[in-house]
Amino acid sequence: MLYGALEVGGTKMVCAVGDESGQILDQVSIPTSTPDETMPKVIEYFKSKVDPSLPDEEKIRALGVACFGPVDVRKNSKTYGNILNTPKIAWRNYPMLKTLQDALGGLPIGFDTDVNGSLLGEATWGCAKGLQDAVYFTIGTGIGMGAISSGKPVHGMLHPEAGHLAMSIVPGDDYKGHCPSHGACFEGMASGPAIEERWGKKAKDLADKPEVWELEAKYIAQALTDIIYTLSPQKIILGGGVMSHTQLFPLIRKYVLEYINNYIDTKELHNINSLISPAALNGNQGIMGALKLAENATIE
Ligand code: ADP
Ligand code: ZN
């Protein structure tokens, strides 16, 4: 059975076809500029995969869309599937799901946040396979978090926004923060642009400055500790450009244990290298998650 998968990102749209085993059979990448310029190309790709002249076994049965946020993921909402108040002005209030539905006729379409998509990929085929409670953080230009609770993606009144958790300022850090809404929230203190503004250099050129990563790990560990207390995840997956500095992992694990201070005693915390880990699907977790969203759309 073939499914379509679309990962809507701030810099590119990844369009793919794959099967129920998670195998990607075809993939193209389209730069994200404006909806007028980008969406016709995305639609053309998926239209060619539902073309009536194709034999049935070569047609996609559904499409899954994993989209940067904030997005409306509430199925009973009038604006379900719209991009909401994004700083990417051209995409603000863009009806992503409706545009695809109108263009692709009656094709079932599943829709979720990019981070819930990546987590779904990891929970189906990757390092969170079989787990009921897990979270996925992306720490890059922004910070986002997806969550699965009791086996279901967490939406609630909208969707989690754990990139904006409040932080306790680390003593000696006088950086005011980068978030336009909150200043010194998690994203304001620990996103890639925050690192670069605080230290005056590209993050990848700071690799040999231990003080940069000590401070970064302390903020990330604060956020993870809050999430451990609130969602009690069995796995915390960390991705995004900042986490490509992999030396952060041991520092983050150390500070999480220090902050929890033995208050919780679980086998997961005793095995913290597994509790807090990188994604396992080699950068394909997002597109594979979108594939799973497509499959889920056929059974809902
Ligand atoms: P986006 O969030 O836009 O999808 P990424 O997840 O790739 O993109 O994150 C980009 C951010 O990652 C940049 O702001 C940069 O500061 C940071 N970054 C890129 N490479 C590295 C690196 N080697 N080490 C630490 N941070 C990095
Ligand atoms: Zn914020």
CSV table of N, CA, C and O in Angstrom, one decimal, residues 113-126 128-129 133-137 145-149 153-154 235 237 281 285-286 289:
chain,number,residue,atom,x,y,z
A,113,THR,N,1.5,18.5,13.9
A,113,THR,CA,2.7,19.3,14.0
A,113,THR,C,3.9,18.6,13.5
A,113,THR,O,4.0,17.3,13.5
A,114,ASP,N,5.0,19.3,13.1
A,114,ASP,CA,6.2,18.7,12.6
A,114,ASP,C,6.8,17.8,13.7
A,114,ASP,O,7.3,16.7,13.5
A,115,VAL,N,6.8,18.3,15.0
A,115,VAL,CA,7.4,17.6,16.1
A,115,VAL,C,6.6,16.3,16.5
A,115,VAL,O,7.2,15.3,16.8
A,116,ASN,N,5.3,16.4,16.4
A,116,ASN,CA,4.5,15.2,16.7
A,116,ASN,C,4.7,14.2,15.6
A,116,ASN,O,4.8,13.0,15.8
A,117,GLY,N,4.9,14.7,14.3
A,117,GLY,CA,5.2,13.8,13.2
A,117,GLY,C,6.5,13.1,13.4
A,117,GLY,O,6.6,11.9,13.3
A,118,SER,N,7.6,13.8,13.8
A,118,SER,CA,8.9,13.2,14.0
A,118,SER,C,8.8,12.2,15.2
A,118,SER,O,9.4,11.1,15.1
A,119,LEU,N,8.0,12.5,16.2
A,119,LEU,CA,7.9,11.6,17.3
A,119,LEU,C,7.1,10.3,16.9
A,119,LEU,O,7.5,9.2,17.2
A,120,LEU,N,6.1,10.5,16.1
A,120,LEU,CA,5.3,9.4,15.6
A,120,LEU,C,6.2,8.5,14.7
A,120,LEU,O,6.1,7.2,14.8
A,121,GLY,N,7.1,9.0,13.9
A,121,GLY,CA,8.1,8.2,13.2
A,121,GLY,C,8.9,7.4,14.1
A,121,GLY,O,9.1,6.2,13.9
A,122,GLU,N,9.5,8.1,15.1
A,122,GLU,CA,10.3,7.4,16.1
A,122,GLU,C,9.6,6.3,16.9
A,122,GLU,O,10.1,5.3,17.3
A,123,ALA,N,8.3,6.7,17.2
A,123,ALA,CA,7.5,5.7,18.0
A,123,ALA,C,7.0,4.5,17.2
A,123,ALA,O,6.7,3.5,17.8
A,124,THR,N,7.0,4.7,15.9
A,124,THR,CA,6.6,3.6,15.0
A,124,THR,C,7.8,2.7,14.6
A,124,THR,O,7.7,1.5,14.7
A,125,TRP,N,8.9,3.3,14.2
A,125,TRP,CA,10.0,2.6,13.7
A,125,TRP,C,11.3,2.9,14.3
A,125,TRP,O,12.3,2.2,14.0
A,126,GLY,N,11.4,3.8,15.2
A,126,GLY,CA,12.7,4.2,15.8
A,126,GLY,C,12.9,3.9,17.2
A,126,GLY,O,12.4,2.9,17.8
A,128,ALA,N,11.7,5.1,20.0
A,128,ALA,CA,10.6,5.1,20.9
A,128,ALA,C,9.5,4.0,20.6
A,128,ALA,O,8.4,4.1,21.1
A,129,LYS,N,10.0,3.1,19.7
A,129,LYS,CA,9.1,2.0,19.3
A,129,LYS,C,8.5,1.3,20.5
A,129,LYS,O,9.2,0.9,21.4
A,133,ASP,N,4.5,6.7,26.2
A,133,ASP,CA,4.7,8.0,26.6
A,133,ASP,C,6.1,8.5,26.3
A,133,ASP,O,7.1,8.0,26.8
A,134,ALA,N,6.2,9.5,25.4
A,134,ALA,CA,7.5,9.9,24.9
A,134,ALA,C,7.3,11.4,24.4
A,134,ALA,O,6.2,11.8,24.1
A,135,VAL,N,8.5,12.0,24.4
A,135,VAL,CA,8.5,13.4,23.8
A,135,VAL,C,9.6,13.6,22.8
A,135,VAL,O,10.6,12.8,22.9
A,136,TYR,N,9.5,14.6,22.0
A,136,TYR,CA,10.5,14.9,20.9
A,136,TYR,C,10.7,16.4,20.9
A,136,TYR,O,9.8,17.1,20.7
A,137,PHE,N,11.9,16.8,21.2
A,137,PHE,CA,12.3,18.2,21.2
A,137,PHE,C,13.1,18.5,19.9
A,137,PHE,O,14.0,17.7,19.6
A,145,MET,N,8.2,21.1,20.8
A,145,MET,CA,8.1,19.7,21.4
A,145,MET,C,6.9,19.0,21.0
A,145,MET,O,5.8,19.6,21.0
A,146,GLY,N,7.0,17.8,20.6
A,146,GLY,CA,5.8,16.9,20.4
A,146,GLY,C,5.8,15.9,21.5
A,146,GLY,O,6.8,15.6,22.1
A,147,ALA,N,4.6,15.4,21.8
A,147,ALA,CA,4.4,14.5,22.9
A,147,ALA,C,3.4,13.4,22.5
A,147,ALA,O,2.4,13.7,21.8
A,148,ILE,N,3.7,12.2,23.0
A,148,ILE,CA,2.7,11.1,22.9
A,148,ILE,C,2.4,10.7,24.4
A,148,ILE,O,3.3,10.5,25.1
A,149,SER,N,1.1,10.7,24.7
A,149,SER,CA,0.7,10.4,26.1
A,149,SER,C,-0.3,9.2,26.0
A,149,SER,O,-1.3,9.3,25.2
A,153,PRO,N,-1.0,11.2,20.3
A,153,PRO,CA,-0.4,12.5,20.2
A,153,PRO,C,-1.1,13.5,21.1
A,153,PRO,O,-2.3,13.5,21.1
A,154,VAL,N,-0.4,14.3,21.8
A,154,VAL,CA,-1.0,15.3,22.7
A,154,VAL,C,-1.4,16.6,21.9
A,154,VAL,O,-0.5,17.2,21.2
A,235,LYS,N,10.8,8.2,27.2
A,235,LYS,CA,11.8,8.5,26.3
A,235,LYS,C,11.8,10.0,25.9
A,235,LYS,O,10.7,10.6,25.7
A,237,ILE,N,13.5,12.4,23.1
A,237,ILE,CA,14.4,12.4,21.9
A,237,ILE,C,14.7,13.9,21.7
A,237,ILE,O,13.8,14.8,21.7
A,281,LEU,N,16.3,7.6,13.4
A,281,LEU,CA,15.9,7.4,12.0
A,281,LEU,C,16.7,8.2,11.0
A,281,LEU,O,16.3,8.5,9.9
A,285,GLN,N,13.0,10.8,10.4
A,285,GLN,CA,11.9,10.6,11.3
A,285,GLN,C,10.7,11.5,11.0
A,285,GLN,O,9.6,11.1,11.1
A,286,GLY,N,11.0,12.7,10.4
A,286,GLY,CA,9.8,13.6,10.1
A,286,GLY,C,9.0,13.1,8.9
A,286,GLY,O,7.8,13.0,9.0
A,289,GLY,N,7.3,9.8,9.8
A,289,GLY,CA,6.1,10.2,10.7
A,289,GLY,C,5.0,10.6,9.9
A,289,GLY,O,3.8,10.2,10.1
